[in-house]
Every structure is written in structure tokens, then in C-alpha cells.
mmCIF file of C-alpha atoms and ligand atoms in Angstrom:
data_model
loop_
_atom_site.group_PDB
_atom_site.id
_atom_site.type_symbol
_atom_site.label_atom_id
_atom_site.label_comp_id
_atom_site.label_asym_id
_atom_site.label_seq_id
_atom_site.Cartn_x
_atom_site.Cartn_y
_atom_site.Cartn_z
ATOM 1 C CA ALA F 281 117.059 -37.736 146.140
ATOM 2 C CA LYS F 282 117.096 -36.556 142.542
ATOM 3 C CA GLN F 283 114.335 -39.022 141.618
ATOM 4 C CA GLU F 284 112.083 -37.553 144.332
ATOM 5 C CA GLY F 285 112.806 -34.069 143.057
ATOM 6 C CA LEU F 286 111.634 -35.060 139.609
ATOM 7 C CA THR F 287 108.257 -36.380 140.795
ATOM 8 C CA CYS F 288 107.590 -33.097 142.603
ATOM 9 C CA PHE F 289 108.097 -31.093 139.436
ATOM 10 C CA LYS F 290 105.978 -33.435 137.359
ATOM 11 C CA PHE F 291 102.653 -31.929 138.436
ATOM 12 C CA PHE F 292 103.242 -28.314 137.555
ATOM 13 C CA ASN F 293 105.943 -28.123 134.925
ATOM 14 C CA PRO F 294 106.236 -30.894 132.338
ATOM 15 C CA GLU F 295 108.845 -28.985 130.324
ATOM 16 C CA LEU F 296 111.148 -28.526 133.266
ATOM 17 C CA ARG F 297 110.613 -32.159 134.129
ATOM 18 C CA GLN F 298 111.796 -33.155 130.658
ATOM 19 C CA VAL F 299 114.926 -31.048 130.987
ATOM 20 C CA LEU F 300 115.705 -32.523 134.392
ATOM 21 C CA GLU F 301 115.127 -36.053 133.188
ATOM 22 C CA ARG F 302 117.386 -35.469 130.223
ATOM 23 C CA ASP F 303 120.092 -34.016 132.466
ATOM 24 C CA LEU F 304 119.776 -36.990 134.763
ATOM 25 C CA LEU F 305 120.050 -39.362 131.815
ATOM 26 C CA ILE F 306 123.133 -37.462 130.672
ATOM 27 C CA GLU F 307 124.714 -37.548 134.111
ATOM 28 C CA GLN F 308 124.099 -41.278 134.485
ATOM 29 C CA GLY F 309 125.300 -41.934 130.944
ATOM 30 C CA LEU F 310 128.499 -39.979 131.472
ATOM 31 C CA ARG F 311 129.607 -42.473 134.103
ATOM 32 C CA LEU F 312 129.733 -45.223 131.505
ATOM 33 C CA CYS F 313 130.579 -43.399 128.284
ATOM 34 C CA ILE F 314 134.315 -44.102 128.384
ATOM 35 C CA GLU F 315 133.955 -47.751 129.277
ATOM 36 C CA ASN F 316 131.248 -48.224 126.648
ATOM 37 C CA GLN F 317 133.365 -46.482 124.000
ATOM 38 C CA GLU F 318 130.755 -43.868 123.197
ATOM 39 C CA LEU F 319 133.229 -40.979 122.884
ATOM 40 C CA PHE F 320 134.905 -39.685 119.748
ATOM 41 C CA VAL F 321 137.153 -36.774 118.894
ATOM 42 C CA TYR F 322 136.327 -34.750 115.803
ATOM 43 C CA TYR F 323 138.848 -32.409 114.196
ATOM 44 C CA GLN F 324 138.146 -29.040 112.643
ATOM 45 C CA PRO F 325 140.811 -27.362 110.506
ATOM 46 C CA LYS F 326 142.238 -23.948 111.241
ATOM 47 C CA VAL F 327 143.503 -22.427 108.021
ATOM 48 C CA HIS F 328 145.913 -19.698 107.016
ATOM 49 C CA VAL F 329 143.749 -18.053 104.370
ATOM 50 C CA ALA F 330 146.432 -15.925 102.705
ATOM 51 C CA GLU F 331 148.763 -18.901 102.205
ATOM 52 C CA HIS F 332 145.975 -21.421 101.605
ATOM 53 C CA LYS F 333 147.562 -23.710 104.172
ATOM 54 C CA LEU F 334 146.446 -25.787 107.121
ATOM 55 C CA TYR F 335 147.516 -24.014 110.300
ATOM 56 C CA GLY F 336 146.294 -26.496 112.896
ATOM 57 C CA VAL F 337 143.307 -28.467 114.148
ATOM 58 C CA GLU F 338 140.873 -28.092 117.021
ATOM 59 C CA ALA F 339 139.838 -31.284 118.764
ATOM 60 C CA LEU F 340 136.142 -31.330 119.680
ATOM 61 C CA LEU F 341 134.596 -34.001 121.835
ATOM 62 C CA ARG F 342 131.624 -36.011 120.578
ATOM 63 C CA TRP F 343 129.427 -38.346 122.587
ATOM 64 C CA LYS F 344 126.972 -40.809 121.120
ATOM 65 C CA HIS F 345 124.506 -41.663 123.854
ATOM 66 C CA PRO F 346 122.761 -45.048 123.403
ATOM 67 C CA GLN F 347 119.258 -43.489 123.741
ATOM 68 C CA LEU F 348 119.757 -39.794 123.057
ATOM 69 C CA GLY F 349 122.074 -40.109 120.054
ATOM 70 C CA PHE F 350 124.731 -37.423 119.637
ATOM 71 C CA VAL F 351 124.588 -35.075 122.611
ATOM 72 C CA SER F 352 126.145 -31.632 122.201
ATOM 73 C CA PRO F 353 129.228 -30.971 124.318
ATOM 74 C CA ALA F 354 127.616 -27.633 125.159
ATOM 75 C CA ALA F 355 124.982 -29.723 126.981
ATOM 76 C CA PHE F 356 127.093 -32.419 128.609
ATOM 77 C CA ILE F 357 130.336 -30.576 129.489
ATOM 78 C CA PRO F 358 128.655 -28.400 132.168
ATOM 79 C CA ILE F 359 127.042 -31.518 133.658
ATOM 80 C CA ALA F 360 130.377 -33.344 133.611
ATOM 81 C CA GLU F 361 131.952 -30.380 135.412
ATOM 82 C CA GLU F 362 129.257 -30.373 138.088
ATOM 83 C CA ALA F 363 129.434 -34.118 138.574
ATOM 84 C CA GLY F 364 133.236 -34.132 138.802
ATOM 85 C CA MET F 365 133.598 -36.207 135.656
ATOM 86 C CA ILE F 366 135.319 -33.573 133.563
ATOM 87 C CA HIS F 367 138.737 -34.842 134.645
ATOM 88 C CA ALA F 368 138.154 -38.318 133.242
ATOM 89 C CA LEU F 369 136.689 -36.858 130.031
ATOM 90 C CA GLY F 370 139.558 -34.383 129.688
ATOM 91 C CA ASP F 371 142.125 -37.119 130.187
ATOM 92 C CA TRP F 372 140.382 -39.220 127.582
ATOM 93 C CA VAL F 373 140.490 -36.346 125.067
ATOM 94 C CA LEU F 374 144.169 -35.654 125.828
ATOM 95 C CA GLU F 375 145.011 -39.315 125.340
ATOM 96 C CA SER F 376 143.063 -39.556 122.060
ATOM 97 C CA VAL F 377 144.569 -36.388 120.636
ATOM 98 C CA CYS F 378 148.123 -37.498 121.460
ATOM 99 C CA GLN F 379 147.444 -40.927 119.996
ATOM 100 C CA GLN F 380 146.105 -39.322 116.814
ATOM 101 C CA LEU F 381 149.044 -36.917 116.509
ATOM 102 C CA ARG F 382 151.434 -39.865 116.878
ATOM 103 C CA ARG F 383 149.581 -41.766 114.153
ATOM 104 C CA TRP F 384 149.635 -38.775 111.797
ATOM 105 C CA ASP F 385 153.363 -38.345 112.482
ATOM 106 C CA GLU F 386 153.973 -41.957 111.537
ATOM 107 C CA GLU F 387 151.943 -41.505 108.360
ATOM 108 C CA GLY F 388 153.896 -38.362 107.477
ATOM 109 C CA ILE F 389 150.802 -36.150 107.691
ATOM 110 C CA GLU F 390 151.453 -32.648 108.996
ATOM 111 C CA VAL F 391 148.563 -31.033 110.820
ATOM 112 C CA GLY F 392 150.374 -28.307 112.745
ATOM 113 C CA THR F 393 149.283 -27.586 116.293
ATOM 114 C CA ALA F 394 146.360 -29.461 117.793
ATOM 115 C CA SER F 395 144.219 -27.529 120.229
ATOM 116 C CA MET F 396 142.030 -28.893 122.983
ATOM 117 C CA ASN F 397 139.362 -27.176 125.040
ATOM 118 C CA VAL F 398 140.124 -27.159 128.723
ATOM 119 C CA SER F 399 137.704 -26.181 131.439
ATOM 120 C CA LEU F 400 138.607 -24.227 134.521
ATOM 121 C CA LYS F 401 137.806 -27.247 136.676
ATOM 122 C CA GLN F 402 140.511 -29.254 134.931
ATOM 123 C CA LEU F 403 143.117 -26.558 135.457
ATOM 124 C CA GLU F 404 142.230 -26.341 139.134
ATOM 125 C CA HIS F 405 143.264 -29.939 139.574
ATOM 126 C CA MET F 406 146.671 -30.222 141.214
ATOM 127 C CA ASP F 407 148.007 -32.881 138.824
ATOM 128 C CA TYR F 408 146.890 -31.293 135.572
ATOM 129 C CA LYS F 409 150.293 -30.076 134.435
ATOM 130 C CA ASP F 410 152.001 -33.400 135.145
ATOM 131 C CA ARG F 411 149.260 -35.367 133.430
ATOM 132 C CA VAL F 412 149.598 -33.284 130.274
ATOM 133 C CA LEU F 413 153.377 -33.426 130.182
ATOM 134 C CA SER F 414 153.614 -37.140 130.927
ATOM 135 C CA THR F 415 151.024 -37.994 128.277
ATOM 136 C CA LEU F 416 152.901 -35.958 125.673
ATOM 137 C CA GLU F 417 156.108 -37.695 126.645
ATOM 138 C CA ARG F 418 154.533 -41.135 126.467
ATOM 139 C CA TYR F 419 153.606 -40.453 122.823
ATOM 140 C CA SER F 420 156.885 -38.617 122.052
ATOM 141 C CA ILE F 421 155.075 -35.437 121.116
ATOM 142 C CA HIS F 422 156.774 -32.111 121.650
ATOM 143 C CA PRO F 423 154.693 -29.827 123.923
ATOM 144 C CA SER F 424 154.701 -27.090 121.266
ATOM 145 C CA ARG F 425 152.393 -29.270 119.170
ATOM 146 C CA LEU F 426 149.613 -28.915 121.715
ATOM 147 C CA GLU F 427 147.510 -25.853 122.431
ATOM 148 C CA LEU F 428 145.056 -25.374 125.259
ATOM 149 C CA GLU F 429 141.962 -23.280 124.604
ATOM 150 C CA ILE F 430 140.761 -21.605 127.757
ATOM 151 C CA THR F 431 137.930 -19.130 128.260
ATOM 152 C CA GLU F 432 137.650 -15.783 129.951
ATOM 153 C CA SER F 433 136.006 -17.414 132.965
ATOM 154 C CA ILE F 434 139.555 -18.074 134.057
ATOM 155 C CA ALA F 435 139.966 -14.392 134.829
ATOM 156 C CA MET F 436 137.111 -14.518 137.334
ATOM 157 C CA CYS F 437 138.915 -16.691 139.781
ATOM 158 C CA ASP F 438 142.253 -15.307 140.834
ATOM 159 C CA GLN F 439 143.877 -18.575 141.548
ATOM 160 C CA GLU F 440 147.609 -18.464 141.879
ATOM 161 C CA HIS F 441 147.642 -22.159 141.223
ATOM 162 C CA ILE F 442 146.075 -21.906 137.761
ATOM 163 C CA LEU F 443 148.405 -19.121 136.700
ATOM 164 C CA HIS F 444 151.332 -21.162 137.954
ATOM 165 C CA THR F 445 150.166 -24.246 136.028
ATOM 166 C CA LEU F 446 149.723 -22.260 132.824
ATOM 167 C CA ASN F 447 153.100 -20.567 133.188
ATOM 168 C CA GLU F 448 154.839 -23.879 133.687
ATOM 169 C CA LEU F 449 153.098 -25.489 130.714
ATOM 170 C CA HIS F 450 153.993 -22.448 128.644
ATOM 171 C CA GLU F 451 157.643 -22.710 129.689
ATOM 172 C CA GLN F 452 157.610 -26.303 128.475
ATOM 173 C CA GLY F 453 156.458 -25.040 125.066
ATOM 174 C CA LEU F 454 152.698 -25.564 125.194
ATOM 175 C CA LYS F 455 150.579 -22.963 123.420
ATOM 176 C CA LEU F 456 147.717 -21.177 125.063
ATOM 177 C CA SER F 457 144.744 -19.557 123.407
ATOM 178 C CA MET F 458 141.876 -17.430 124.744
ATOM 179 C CA ASP F 459 138.673 -18.888 123.317
ATOM 180 C CA ASP F 460 135.383 -17.027 122.708
ATOM 181 C CA PHE F 461 137.152 -13.740 123.206
ATOM 182 C CA GLY F 462 134.886 -10.815 123.950
ATOM 183 C CA THR F 463 131.932 -12.798 125.311
ATOM 184 C CA GLY F 464 132.939 -12.903 128.968
ATOM 185 C CA TYR F 465 132.713 -10.208 131.543
ATOM 186 C CA ALA F 466 136.333 -10.075 132.527
ATOM 187 C CA SER F 467 138.352 -6.893 132.521
ATOM 188 C CA LEU F 468 140.978 -6.686 129.834
ATOM 189 C CA SER F 469 143.938 -6.650 132.175
ATOM 190 C CA TYR F 470 144.046 -10.442 132.405
ATOM 191 C CA ILE F 471 145.214 -10.621 128.810
ATOM 192 C CA THR F 472 148.695 -9.601 129.821
ATOM 193 C CA LEU F 473 148.554 -11.731 132.979
ATOM 194 C CA TYR F 474 148.322 -15.106 131.220
ATOM 195 C CA PRO F 475 151.017 -16.467 128.896
ATOM 196 C CA LEU F 476 148.778 -16.315 125.817
ATOM 197 C CA ASN F 477 149.827 -17.032 122.236
ATOM 198 C CA THR F 478 146.503 -16.553 120.523
ATOM 199 C CA ILE F 479 143.184 -14.784 120.840
ATOM 200 C CA LYS F 480 140.184 -16.423 119.259
ATOM 201 C CA ILE F 481 137.495 -13.994 118.115
ATOM 202 C CA ASP F 482 134.112 -15.394 119.066
ATOM 203 C CA ARG F 483 131.648 -16.442 116.391
ATOM 204 C CA THR F 484 129.086 -13.855 117.494
ATOM 205 C CA PHE F 485 131.393 -11.048 116.346
ATOM 206 C CA VAL F 486 132.216 -12.800 113.087
ATOM 207 C CA GLU F 487 128.501 -13.283 112.349
ATOM 208 C CA ALA F 488 127.990 -9.568 112.723
ATOM 209 C CA THR F 489 130.331 -8.371 109.979
ATOM 210 C CA THR F 490 127.394 -6.473 108.522
ATOM 211 C CA VAL F 491 126.401 -4.605 111.687
ATOM 212 C CA SER F 492 128.428 -1.443 112.007
ATOM 213 C CA ASP F 493 129.021 -1.316 115.778
ATOM 214 C CA GLN F 494 130.013 -4.953 115.897
ATOM 215 C CA ILE F 495 132.413 -4.347 113.034
ATOM 216 C CA LYS F 496 134.162 -1.732 115.117
ATOM 217 C CA LEU F 497 134.562 -4.332 117.854
ATOM 218 C CA ILE F 498 136.198 -6.826 115.495
ATOM 219 C CA ASP F 499 138.523 -4.127 114.214
ATOM 220 C CA MET F 500 139.416 -3.249 117.802
ATOM 221 C CA ILE F 501 140.107 -6.842 118.801
ATOM 222 C CA ILE F 502 142.317 -7.442 115.760
ATOM 223 C CA SER F 503 144.367 -4.293 116.213
ATOM 224 C CA MET F 504 144.708 -4.974 119.937
ATOM 225 C CA THR F 505 146.098 -8.471 119.321
ATOM 226 C CA HIS F 506 148.525 -7.082 116.753
ATOM 227 C CA GLN F 507 149.723 -4.458 119.199
ATOM 228 C CA LEU F 508 150.204 -7.072 121.908
ATOM 229 C CA GLY F 509 152.092 -9.336 119.511
ATOM 230 C CA LEU F 510 149.511 -12.112 119.784
ATOM 231 C CA GLU F 511 148.126 -14.319 117.047
ATOM 232 C CA VAL F 512 144.475 -13.789 116.198
ATOM 233 C CA ILE F 513 142.101 -16.371 114.779
ATOM 234 C CA ALA F 514 138.426 -15.961 113.886
ATOM 235 C CA GLU F 515 136.019 -18.817 114.645
ATOM 236 C CA GLY F 516 132.673 -19.552 113.036
ATOM 237 C CA VAL F 517 133.561 -18.203 109.581
ATOM 238 C CA GLU F 518 130.686 -19.306 107.347
ATOM 239 C CA THR F 519 130.650 -16.966 104.345
ATOM 240 C CA VAL F 520 133.073 -15.629 101.756
ATOM 241 C CA GLU F 521 132.079 -12.088 102.797
ATOM 242 C CA GLN F 522 133.160 -12.768 106.372
ATOM 243 C CA MET F 523 136.425 -14.275 105.162
ATOM 244 C CA GLU F 524 137.195 -11.320 102.925
ATOM 245 C CA TYR F 525 136.325 -8.812 105.619
ATOM 246 C CA LEU F 526 138.658 -10.480 108.109
ATOM 247 C CA GLN F 527 141.452 -10.892 105.618
ATOM 248 C CA ALA F 528 141.282 -7.221 104.697
ATOM 249 C CA ARG F 529 141.785 -6.496 108.418
ATOM 250 C CA GLN F 530 144.926 -8.692 108.539
ATOM 251 C CA CYS F 531 143.185 -11.510 110.381
ATOM 252 C CA VAL F 532 144.299 -14.438 108.221
ATOM 253 C CA LEU F 533 143.804 -17.394 110.540
ATOM 254 C CA MET F 534 140.278 -18.747 110.375
ATOM 255 C CA GLN F 535 138.107 -21.648 111.331
ATOM 256 C CA GLY F 536 134.528 -22.373 110.383
ATOM 257 C CA TYR F 537 132.020 -24.202 108.217
ATOM 258 C CA LEU F 538 133.195 -22.242 105.162
ATOM 259 C CA PHE F 539 136.304 -24.450 105.255
ATOM 260 C CA SER F 540 135.019 -27.544 107.032
ATOM 261 C CA LYS F 541 132.851 -28.807 109.853
ATOM 262 C CA PRO F 542 134.546 -30.815 112.596
ATOM 263 C CA LEU F 543 135.182 -34.294 111.152
ATOM 264 C CA PRO F 544 136.312 -37.717 112.338
ATOM 265 C CA ALA F 545 140.095 -38.123 111.849
ATOM 266 C CA ASN F 546 139.855 -40.195 108.660
ATOM 267 C CA GLU F 547 137.385 -37.812 107.003
ATOM 268 C CA PHE F 548 139.497 -34.877 108.073
ATOM 269 C CA ILE F 549 142.459 -36.297 106.130
ATOM 270 C CA ILE F 550 140.286 -36.674 103.016
ATOM 271 C CA TRP F 551 139.260 -33.021 103.428
ATOM 272 C CA LEU F 552 142.932 -32.031 103.840
ATOM 273 C CA HIS F 553 143.994 -33.742 100.612
ATOM 274 C CA GLN F 554 141.206 -31.975 98.725
ATOM 275 C CA TYR F 555 142.052 -28.625 100.284
ATOM 276 C CA GLU F 556 145.742 -28.967 99.458
ATOM 277 C CA ALA F 557 144.922 -29.919 95.873
ATOM 278 C CA GLN F 558 142.862 -26.770 95.307
HETATM 279 P P1 C2E T 665 134.016 -23.911 121.244
HETATM 280 O O1 C2E T 665 135.312 -24.311 121.842
HETATM 281 O O2 C2E T 665 133.747 -22.457 121.104
HETATM 282 O O3 C2E T 665 133.950 -24.666 119.854
HETATM 283 C C1 C2E T 665 133.398 -24.116 118.691
HETATM 284 C C2 C2E T 665 132.022 -24.695 118.403
HETATM 285 O O4 C2E T 665 131.500 -24.080 117.231
HETATM 286 C C3 C2E T 665 132.032 -26.177 118.113
HETATM 287 O O5 C2E T 665 130.817 -26.710 118.610
HETATM 288 C C4 C2E T 665 132.069 -26.232 116.580
HETATM 289 O O6 C2E T 665 131.563 -27.427 116.057
HETATM 290 C C5 C2E T 665 131.194 -25.053 116.252
HETATM 291 N N1 C2E T 665 131.530 -24.454 114.954
HETATM 292 C C6 C2E T 665 132.685 -24.501 114.273
HETATM 293 N N2 C2E T 665 132.616 -23.786 113.118
HETATM 294 C C7 C2E T 665 131.367 -23.263 113.076
HETATM 295 C C8 C2E T 665 130.679 -22.413 112.135
HETATM 296 O O7 C2E T 665 131.204 -21.987 111.107
HETATM 297 N N3 C2E T 665 129.403 -22.070 112.453
HETATM 298 C C9 C2E T 665 128.779 -22.516 113.577
HETATM 299 N N4 C2E T 665 127.523 -22.147 113.782
HETATM 300 N N5 C2E T 665 129.399 -23.312 114.485
HETATM 301 C C10 C2E T 665 130.681 -23.669 114.246
HETATM 302 P P2 C2E T 665 130.780 -28.053 119.452
HETATM 303 O O8 C2E T 665 131.748 -29.030 118.870
HETATM 304 O O9 C2E T 665 129.359 -28.445 119.579
HETATM 305 O O10 C2E T 665 131.344 -27.632 120.867
HETATM 306 C C11 C2E T 665 130.643 -26.758 121.710
HETATM 307 C C12 C2E T 665 131.477 -26.365 122.889
HETATM 308 O O11 C2E T 665 131.700 -27.464 123.765
HETATM 309 C C13 C2E T 665 132.872 -25.879 122.516
HETATM 310 O O12 C2E T 665 132.794 -24.539 122.098
HETATM 311 C C14 C2E T 665 133.610 -26.073 123.814
HETATM 312 O O13 C2E T 665 133.387 -25.000 124.686
HETATM 313 C C15 C2E T 665 132.944 -27.312 124.384
HETATM 314 N N6 C2E T 665 133.807 -28.496 124.137
HETATM 315 C C16 C2E T 665 133.901 -29.264 123.028
HETATM 316 N N7 C2E T 665 134.802 -30.259 123.196
HETATM 317 C C17 C2E T 665 135.309 -30.090 124.453
HETATM 318 C C18 C2E T 665 136.305 -30.785 125.239
HETATM 319 O O14 C2E T 665 136.952 -31.759 124.801
HETATM 320 N N8 C2E T 665 136.531 -30.315 126.508
HETATM 321 C C19 C2E T 665 135.864 -29.241 127.025
HETATM 322 N N9 C2E T 665 136.156 -28.836 128.290
HETATM 323 N N10 C2E T 665 134.958 -28.560 126.313
HETATM 324 C C20 C2E T 665 134.668 -28.977 125.041
HETATM 325 CA CA1 CA T 666 137.386 -23.893 121.389
HETATM 326 CA CA1 CA T 667 135.262 -20.827 120.643
HETATM 327 CA CA1 CA T 668 132.130 -20.367 121.018
#
């Protein structure tokens, strides 16, 4: 049916046709990407700027498509969610991250907490909690070493089940962070509803450290997290000016190209040695 749809579009909108063909290629490719070993996890450091120390890592999924090359997760994650394949991808990421943490443990390398992005669709799944806990157990990793990054979209669906899942994972020691904070349309009340440890200031606010109104927003977010007793981390830090601005506002946890891009595990360790030697 999708093929027919594409031929209809062909005559009046070649651009749209290209997008649809690409999406179709992505959707078809996703079905084989695990089997064909086309997935990788990259790690981006989170640093404690004041102490010049590694605070943790964020795991980011990478997919090398045989024809398209590296496809951005921003492009394929929504398609995977629609096509019901996000569960398999999420499980694969969970497994890889646990495996990597185990390996680093054995090598005596301390990376702190590893965070993973989790979509709403994954949390809706009945087994999610058990899958996370059993995978951690299989690799002998304490739940407090893992953090889930969720987005504000979670506040839009008032699902008892999701709240229950998150509470139970939190009780087991898992950390929870609110990603892309300030970009959603949710009311603020959900912040106290979920068992959050950390708020992640979205890159768009960090970029705007020179625009006065946006600066007020960053200041507000930071002071709010301090008042609520939550950790605050800024993402997308690219310049020294941004770093200094945030640090002056007592936001000392940061992540961004200024420190490092997301890297394959082995390159990340090389980066870490260099960073620690500085
Ligand atoms: P996100 O969770 O907000 O991740 C941050 C994105 O910003 C990453 O893009 C990262 O590479 C990029 N980034 C980091 N530092 C900088 C910086 O200083 N400047 C700029 N311009 N960008 C920076 P990436 O890896 O392409 O991921 C895009 C999005 O895809 C993620 O946004 C996340 O929502 C989603 N995603 C990635 N991996 C997974 C996954 O395993 N599961 C799920 N459900 N979503 C994932
Ligand atoms: Ca994230
Ligand atoms: Ca983010
Ligand atoms: Ca973001």
C-alpha cells in the first residue's frame, strides 16, 4: 500500500516523494539493522566543570545504513516508534550499555552513571521495568549506575502505569533525568510528580546565553532546580563563554562539544585519559 502511495505523489511533489522514499528505506532497514550489526552506541562525557572530573556518560545510538550511511537518531527514532521497533532498539541499547559498563568495571575504568534515552513508547510497555532490572542483574550492575533520560512528552499522557514503572525503578536505585527541559508544552506541576534526580537544560537555552530574555530563563531554570533539590546539567555547551556563564550561575554539570562529541567506547577512553591528564 505504501508503494502505491509513493507513485501517486511522484507526479506533483518530487521533494515529498524523496522524503517518503527515504522514510520507507529507513523503516525497511530498521527491521534488519540489529541482525546485520549496523548499530553502535557512542558515549558523550558529562563533566563536573568546577572539579574538572568526569561525572557520567550519555549513551547515544548510531546506525550505519548500508546505502544511506549514518542516519541521525532524530530521523530514525520516530520511525522506529511508529513501526513498533523501538522496543527492540531500546533493548539493544540497554544490553550494549550494560555490557560496556561491565567491561569498564573489569578494566578498572570509572565512568560514573551512564544515561540512556528512553521514549514514551518504551515506558508504556508492560515489561519495561523487569527488562531493565533483569538486564542489570545479568551484568551485575547496580541500578544506581544507570540513568534514564525522559522528555516532557511524558507529562502529556497521564498514565498511571508509566508513573508506577518510574517509581519502582527509582526505588530500585535507578536515576531519572528530564531531558530537553523547557522545550515541551507541559505544565510545570509534573516536575514534582515524577521521581526526578536531574533536569537537563536544553541546548536552545544554552545557545542563547547572549540574548537577555533567554538568559533570564536559564537563570530561572537553575534556581528552580536548586530550590527543588534537583541536579541540573546543561547540554550543548560549545563555547568557553557559555561554560563560564553557567558556572557563575552554579550550574557546574555540563555536556557538549566544548568537552567532547559523542565517541565510540574506545575513543571515549582515549579522550578520558587526556582530560584527566589536563
Ligand atoms: P538528545 O537526547 O537531546 O541528545 C543530544 C543530542 O545533541 C545528540 O544528538 C548529541 O550528539 C548532540 N550534541 C551533544 N553535544 C552537542 C553540542 O555541543 N552541540 C550540538 N549542536 N549538538 C550536541 P544525536 O546523538 O544525534 O541524538 C539526537 C536525539 O536522538 C537525542 O537527543 C535523543 O532524543 C535521540 N536518541 C539518541 N539515541 C537514542 C536512543 O538510544 N533511544 C532513544 N529513544 N532516543 C535516542
Ligand atoms: Ca538525552
Ligand atoms: Ca537533550
Ligand atoms: Ca535536545
